[in-house]
Short mmCIF file of C-alpha atoms in Angstrom, two decimals:
data_model
loop_
_atom_site.label_atom_id
_atom_site.label_comp_id
_atom_site.label_asym_id
_atom_site.label_seq_id
_atom_site.Cartn_x
_atom_site.Cartn_y
_atom_site.Cartn_z
CA MET F 10 -0.01 -0.01 -0.03
CA GLN F 11 2.80 2.38 0.96
CA ILE F 12 4.51 1.65 -2.37
CA ALA F 13 1.33 2.39 -4.25
CA ILE F 14 0.98 5.78 -2.57
CA LEU F 15 4.59 6.63 -3.24
CA SER F 16 4.26 5.70 -6.89
CA PHE F 17 1.15 7.81 -7.19
CA PHE F 18 2.99 10.77 -5.64
CA HIS F 19 5.91 10.39 -8.00
CA TYR F 20 3.75 10.12 -11.01
CA PHE F 21 2.11 13.54 -10.45
CA THR F 22 5.12 15.27 -8.85
CA PRO F 23 8.08 15.55 -11.23
CA MET F 24 11.27 15.17 -9.20
CA PHE F 25 14.62 16.69 -9.74
CA LYS F 26 17.57 14.40 -10.61
CA LYS F 27 18.53 11.97 -7.93
CA ARG F 28 21.88 12.79 -6.19
CA GLU F 29 23.91 9.75 -7.14
CA ASN F 30 27.51 10.73 -6.67
CA VAL F 31 29.47 13.72 -5.23
CA PHE F 32 31.39 14.43 -8.45
CA GLU F 33 28.17 14.74 -10.45
CA VAL F 34 26.59 16.97 -7.74
CA GLU F 35 29.61 19.35 -7.65
CA GLU F 36 30.98 19.29 -11.17
CA GLY F 37 28.03 18.19 -13.22
CA LYS F 38 25.46 20.11 -15.21
CA PHE F 39 22.30 18.67 -13.79
CA LEU F 40 20.18 20.30 -11.09
CA SER F 41 19.94 17.90 -8.04
CA PRO F 42 19.02 20.10 -5.10
CA LYS F 43 19.38 18.85 -1.53
CA PHE F 44 16.43 19.55 0.69
CA ASP F 45 16.96 19.28 4.48
CA VAL F 46 15.09 17.06 6.92
CA ASP F 47 12.22 19.52 6.80
CA GLY F 48 12.15 19.43 2.95
CA LEU F 49 13.68 22.97 2.71
CA ILE F 50 16.63 24.58 0.99
CA PRO F 51 17.98 28.03 2.14
CA VAL F 52 17.77 30.92 -0.41
CA VAL F 53 19.73 34.11 -0.55
CA THR F 54 17.98 36.91 -2.51
CA THR F 55 20.05 39.83 -3.82
CA ASP F 56 19.08 43.04 -5.69
CA CYS F 57 20.16 42.71 -9.33
CA LYS F 58 21.20 46.39 -9.44
CA SER F 59 22.89 47.16 -6.10
CA GLY F 60 24.03 43.62 -5.26
CA ASP F 61 22.66 44.11 -1.75
CA VAL F 62 21.33 41.08 0.04
CA LEU F 63 17.62 41.68 0.38
CA MET F 64 16.48 38.63 2.37
CA HIS F 65 17.35 35.11 3.47
CA GLY F 66 14.57 32.60 3.14
CA TYR F 67 13.65 28.98 2.35
CA MET F 68 12.14 27.04 -0.51
CA ASN F 69 10.53 23.64 -0.64
CA GLU F 70 10.57 21.61 -3.80
CA ASP F 71 7.36 23.17 -5.01
CA ALA F 72 8.53 26.76 -4.42
CA LEU F 73 11.70 26.01 -6.40
CA ARG F 74 9.72 24.59 -9.30
CA LYS F 75 7.34 27.56 -9.32
CA THR F 76 10.21 30.00 -9.27
CA ILE F 77 11.91 28.30 -12.21
CA GLU F 78 8.71 28.16 -14.24
CA THR F 79 7.27 31.64 -13.49
CA LYS F 80 10.47 33.72 -12.99
CA GLU F 81 8.82 35.17 -9.86
CA ALA F 82 10.21 34.35 -6.45
CA HIS F 83 8.36 31.76 -4.47
CA TYR F 84 9.33 30.66 -0.97
CA TRP F 85 8.15 28.41 1.78
CA SER F 86 6.86 30.40 4.71
CA ARG F 87 8.02 28.60 7.88
CA SER F 88 5.73 30.69 10.07
CA ARG F 89 2.59 30.20 8.01
CA ARG F 90 3.67 26.70 6.89
CA SER F 91 2.59 27.37 3.31
CA LEU F 92 3.86 28.21 -0.18
CA TRP F 93 4.55 31.92 -0.33
CA HIS F 94 4.42 33.85 -3.60
CA LYS F 95 6.40 36.88 -2.45
CA GLY F 96 4.49 40.11 -3.14
CA LYS F 97 1.14 38.60 -3.66
CA SER F 98 -0.36 40.53 -0.74
CA SER F 99 2.08 43.49 -0.53
CA GLY F 100 2.40 44.03 -4.27
CA PHE F 101 6.26 43.75 -4.02
CA ILE F 102 6.77 40.90 -6.54
CA GLN F 103 10.33 39.83 -7.04
CA LYS F 104 11.21 39.17 -10.75
CA VAL F 105 13.97 36.63 -10.82
CA ILE F 106 16.86 37.67 -13.16
CA GLU F 107 19.22 34.81 -12.33
CA LEU F 108 19.07 31.69 -10.24
CA ARG F 109 22.15 29.86 -9.10
CA ILE F 110 22.97 26.89 -6.91
CA ASP F 111 26.08 26.18 -4.89
CA ASP F 112 28.71 23.43 -5.12
CA ASP F 113 26.97 20.79 -3.00
CA GLN F 114 23.53 22.03 -4.24
CA ASP F 115 22.11 22.73 -0.79
CA SER F 116 21.55 26.49 -1.12
CA VAL F 117 20.22 28.77 -3.80
CA TRP F 118 21.08 32.35 -4.84
CA MET F 119 18.53 34.49 -6.67
CA LYS F 120 19.20 37.87 -8.23
CA VAL F 121 15.89 39.74 -8.35
CA ASP F 122 14.48 42.95 -9.73
CA ILE F 123 12.23 44.78 -7.29
CA GLY F 124 12.38 48.19 -8.98
CA ASP F 125 12.08 50.85 -6.34
CA GLY F 126 10.17 48.51 -4.10
CA ALA F 127 10.96 46.84 -0.83
CA SER F 128 11.59 43.28 0.40
CA CYS F 129 11.33 43.54 4.14
CA ARG F 130 8.10 43.18 6.06
CA VAL F 131 9.31 45.88 8.54
CA GLY F 132 9.21 48.42 5.69
CA TYR F 133 12.86 48.64 4.51
CA LYS F 134 14.22 47.76 1.13
CA SER F 135 16.52 45.06 2.50
CA CYS F 136 15.89 42.99 5.57
CA PHE F 137 19.58 43.62 6.42
CA TYR F 138 19.14 47.26 7.38
CA ARG F 139 21.44 47.21 10.46
CA SER F 140 25.17 46.71 10.62
CA VAL F 141 27.13 45.31 13.56
CA PRO F 142 30.25 47.24 14.66
CA PHE F 143 33.69 45.57 14.84
CA LEU F 144 35.30 46.02 18.21
CA LYS F 145 36.80 44.09 21.03
CA ILE F 146 33.52 43.90 22.78
CA GLU F 147 33.50 44.47 26.56
CA ASN F 148 29.77 43.87 27.07
CA TYR F 149 28.03 41.52 24.70
CA ASN F 150 24.78 42.47 26.19
CA LYS F 151 25.12 45.98 24.61
CA VAL F 152 26.41 45.59 21.05
CA LYS F 153 24.91 48.71 19.44
CA MET F 154 24.20 48.50 15.70
CA ASN F 155 23.90 51.23 13.04
CA PHE F 156 20.90 51.71 10.77
CA LYS F 157 22.16 51.57 7.12
CA GLU F 158 18.73 52.46 5.69
CA LYS F 159 17.39 55.67 7.23
CA LYS F 160 13.89 55.70 5.84
CA LYS F 161 11.23 52.95 5.39
CA LYS F 162 9.90 52.36 1.88
CA PHE F 163 6.37 51.74 3.19
CA ASP F 164 4.36 51.68 6.38
CA PRO F 165 3.92 48.00 7.29
CA LYS F 166 0.69 48.82 9.21
CA LYS F 167 -0.95 49.92 6.00
CA ILE F 168 0.30 47.05 3.81
CA TYR F 169 -0.09 44.15 6.23
CA LYS F 170 -3.32 45.11 7.98
CA ASN F 171 -4.55 41.76 9.12
CA HIS F 172 -1.33 39.78 9.15
CA SER F 173 0.20 38.58 12.42
CA ASN F 174 3.96 39.25 12.92
CA PRO F 175 5.93 36.13 12.06
CA THR F 176 8.93 37.13 14.18
CA LYS F 177 9.61 34.63 17.01
CA LEU F 178 11.54 35.46 20.13
CA MET Y 22 24.13 20.92 40.30
CA GLN Y 23 22.69 21.77 36.85
CA ILE Y 24 22.18 25.37 38.03
CA ALA Y 25 25.80 25.55 39.18
CA ILE Y 26 27.07 24.34 35.86
CA LEU Y 27 24.90 26.84 33.88
CA SER Y 28 26.08 29.70 36.11
CA PHE Y 29 29.64 28.70 35.54
CA PHE Y 30 29.08 28.58 31.73
CA HIS Y 31 27.47 32.02 31.74
CA TYR Y 32 30.18 33.54 33.87
CA PHE Y 33 32.88 32.72 31.30
CA THR Y 34 30.77 33.00 28.12
CA PRO Y 35 29.51 36.46 27.52
CA MET Y 36 26.05 36.27 25.95
CA PHE Y 37 24.35 38.53 23.47
CA LYS Y 38 21.36 40.55 24.65
CA LYS Y 39 18.27 38.50 25.52
CA ARG Y 40 15.43 38.68 22.98
CA GLU Y 41 12.74 40.32 25.11
CA ASN Y 42 10.18 41.68 22.72
CA VAL Y 43 9.54 41.72 18.92
CA PHE Y 44 9.67 45.47 18.58
CA GLU Y 45 13.09 45.63 20.14
CA VAL Y 46 14.43 42.81 17.97
CA GLU Y 47 13.14 44.42 14.74
CA GLU Y 48 13.46 48.10 15.34
CA GLY Y 49 16.00 48.29 18.13
CA LYS Y 50 19.75 48.97 18.10
CA PHE Y 51 20.94 45.96 20.12
CA LEU Y 52 22.35 42.79 18.66
CA SER Y 53 20.20 39.87 19.82
CA PRO Y 54 20.84 37.08 17.36
CA LYS Y 55 18.51 34.02 17.26
CA PHE Y 56 20.36 30.67 17.03
CA ASP Y 57 18.32 27.72 15.88
CA VAL Y 58 17.69 24.49 17.78
CA ASP Y 59 21.22 23.37 16.76
CA GLY Y 60 22.72 26.68 18.07
CA LEU Y 61 23.37 27.95 14.54
CA ILE Y 62 22.54 31.07 12.51
CA PRO Y 63 22.76 31.03 8.62
CA VAL Y 64 25.30 33.39 7.05
CA VAL Y 65 25.40 34.84 3.56
CA THR Y 66 28.86 35.92 2.37
CA THR Y 67 29.24 38.36 -0.54
CA ASP Y 68 32.28 39.75 -2.28
CA CYS Y 69 32.67 43.42 -1.28
CA LYS Y 70 33.72 44.40 -4.80
CA SER Y 71 31.48 42.40 -7.21
CA GLY Y 72 28.53 41.92 -4.91
CA ASP Y 73 28.49 38.26 -5.88
CA VAL Y 74 27.36 35.74 -3.31
CA LEU Y 75 30.43 33.68 -2.49
CA MET Y 76 29.03 31.14 -0.05
CA HIS Y 77 26.23 30.21 2.28
CA GLY Y 78 27.29 28.98 5.73
CA TYR Y 79 26.49 28.85 9.38
CA MET Y 80 27.86 30.39 12.62
CA ASN Y 81 27.41 29.30 16.20
CA GLU Y 82 27.69 31.96 18.92
CA ASP Y 83 31.44 31.53 19.26
CA ALA Y 84 32.01 31.96 15.53
CA LEU Y 85 29.97 35.20 15.53
CA ARG Y 86 31.86 36.56 18.46
CA LYS Y 87 35.25 35.68 16.86
CA THR Y 88 34.16 37.28 13.55
CA ILE Y 89 33.16 40.51 15.28
CA GLU Y 90 36.34 40.63 17.26
CA THR Y 91 38.88 39.64 14.60
CA LYS Y 92 37.28 40.97 11.44
CA GLU Y 93 38.06 37.62 9.82
CA ALA Y 94 35.20 35.27 8.85
CA HIS Y 95 34.59 32.33 11.24
CA TYR Y 96 31.94 29.72 10.66
CA TRP Y 97 30.71 26.51 12.21
CA SER Y 98 31.54 23.55 10.08
CA ARG Y 99 28.54 21.24 10.17
CA SER Y 100 30.50 18.40 8.54
CA ARG Y 101 33.47 18.57 10.91
CA ARG Y 102 31.38 19.78 13.86
CA SER Y 103 33.93 22.38 14.83
CA LEU Y 104 34.74 26.11 14.63
CA TRP Y 105 36.07 26.94 11.20
CA HIS Y 106 38.40 29.87 10.68
CA LYS Y 107 37.91 30.16 6.98
CA GLY Y 108 41.18 30.16 5.02
CA LYS Y 109 43.30 28.78 7.85
CA SER Y 110 44.26 25.71 5.81
CA SER Y 111 43.74 27.01 2.26
CA GLY Y 112 45.19 30.51 2.79
CA PHE Y 113 42.03 32.11 1.55
CA ILE Y 114 41.16 34.27 4.58
CA GLN Y 115 38.04 36.40 4.32
CA LYS Y 116 38.53 39.95 5.64
CA VAL Y 117 35.12 41.13 6.83
CA ILE Y 118 34.28 44.66 5.57
CA GLU Y 119 30.73 44.81 6.82
CA LEU Y 120 28.52 42.64 8.94
CA ARG Y 121 24.77 42.96 8.96
CA ILE Y 122 21.81 41.24 10.60
CA ASP Y 123 18.20 40.92 9.30
CA ASP Y 124 14.92 42.12 10.78
CA ASP Y 125 14.17 39.25 13.02
CA GLN Y 126 17.93 38.74 13.66
CA ASP Y 127 18.01 35.10 12.54
CA SER Y 128 20.41 35.43 9.65
CA VAL Y 129 23.63 37.32 9.00
CA TRP Y 130 25.16 39.02 5.90
CA MET Y 131 28.90 39.52 5.63
CA LYS Y 132 30.62 41.57 2.91
CA VAL Y 133 34.15 40.20 2.62
CA ASP Y 134 37.45 41.03 0.77
CA ILE Y 135 39.10 37.95 -0.70
CA GLY Y 136 41.29 39.85 -3.13
CA ASP Y 137 41.87 37.65 -6.20
CA GLY Y 138 41.33 34.54 -4.07
CA ALA Y 139 38.64 31.89 -3.95
CA SER Y 140 35.90 30.85 -1.54
CA CYS Y 141 34.79 27.54 -2.84
CA ARG Y 142 36.35 24.23 -1.90
CA VAL Y 143 35.75 22.93 -5.47
CA GLY Y 144 38.17 25.65 -6.76
CA TYR Y 145 35.90 28.44 -7.94
CA LYS Y 146 35.80 31.99 -6.70
CA SER Y 147 32.14 31.67 -5.65
CA CYS Y 148 30.39 28.45 -4.57
CA PHE Y 149 27.51 29.58 -6.86
CA TYR Y 150 29.27 28.88 -10.12
CA ARG Y 151 26.24 27.32 -11.96
CA SER Y 152 23.03 29.01 -13.02
CA VAL Y 153 19.66 27.33 -13.55
CA PRO Y 154 17.68 28.06 -16.72
CA PHE Y 155 14.17 29.45 -16.67
CA LEU Y 156 11.85 27.35 -18.79
CA LYS Y 157 8.62 25.46 -18.59
CA ILE Y 158 10.37 22.28 -17.62
CA GLU Y 159 9.26 19.06 -19.30
CA ASN Y 160 11.63 16.77 -17.54
CA TYR Y 161 12.75 17.76 -14.01
CA ASN Y 162 15.21 14.95 -14.12
CA LYS Y 163 17.26 16.77 -16.77
CA VAL Y 164 17.47 20.44 -15.85
CA LYS Y 165 20.78 21.39 -17.43
CA MET Y 166 22.70 24.32 -15.77
CA ASN Y 167 25.28 26.76 -17.17
CA PHE Y 168 28.71 27.27 -15.69
CA LYS Y 169 29.13 31.03 -14.97
CA GLU Y 170 32.75 30.55 -13.96
CA LYS Y 171 34.75 28.99 -16.67
CA LYS Y 172 38.07 28.46 -14.88
CA LYS Y 173 38.96 27.30 -11.38
CA LYS Y 174 41.10 29.57 -9.20
CA PHE Y 175 42.99 26.66 -7.69
CA ASP Y 176 43.37 22.94 -7.84
CA PRO Y 177 41.54 21.57 -4.81
CA LYS Y 178 43.63 18.35 -4.85
CA LYS Y 179 46.75 20.44 -4.20
CA ILE Y 180 45.21 22.67 -1.51
CA TYR Y 181 43.14 20.17 0.37
CA LYS Y 182 45.42 17.12 0.24
CA ASN Y 183 44.32 15.23 3.32
CA HIS Y 184 40.79 16.59 3.72
CA SER Y 185 37.80 14.43 3.09
CA ASN Y 186 35.00 15.87 0.98
CA PRO Y 187 32.28 17.33 3.18
CA THR Y 188 29.60 17.04 0.48
CA LYS Y 189 26.75 14.75 1.46
CA LEU Y 190 24.42 13.00 -0.98
#
């Protein structure tokens, strides 16, 4: 019975190439992504113009397939536990310009075009809007960061009216 | 006894600021990184000149502290299960130019200077040396990628003589 269910699943869900040997994964031409125990692969998203890292997220197999086929960034939302077509509610769609995978094919890099838009739910263009100082730190409890973006691109209260905040303590 | 051990640990290991509320984590100035259940935080490393993503790795608390204090990239090697001062065996040290953290402080972005060196164990400058085509894919088993770096920066067999390959299938 279990075999029947698995076969059924495979029939309707096209799978990426099986990871058969290390040389092929690292030096080969075929896409064989490695998803972790939760079925996810980490994704780095950069701005195609500035090169700035906009966000760090995750994809499941379906999100990766949809990104490849639509050229619009799809992620897996770990907080909502669902497929996440970025920008569907906020309007800030990410057009994917280039998609790359790393040597052992366990992480993905996307260059995206967001025009003059934003990527961060807090309202900034990049999620990485604060920088950490380099110092011999005396008190780790008080490492004071600098804001690299001075002004928000949008007011999150207006855009995400009924959404709960996904940030976990 | 357990309390005594914990107190001892805290006395000698300075801790980052406790995550007390979501507003402070997202909009505040203090560094309060979130490490996952394995004690790790994902790290995106980009080249300070080209903006290219060089690698995707992980830090534990100690690696993050050492990076802040030395301005040289330290990671946690998941395959070797040890602190990893990048470049210590290969010579390809990463000088950290800027260190940023994202809105919910659960991922880190480092801009590094590697001069004309390399970051990838396979021999390329960036670990992301292959790009994935955008197409309505007929056969997921045969998604053929393009090599964006044509020539390796070094011969991994010469640099990593006695190291086993960390890539897992």
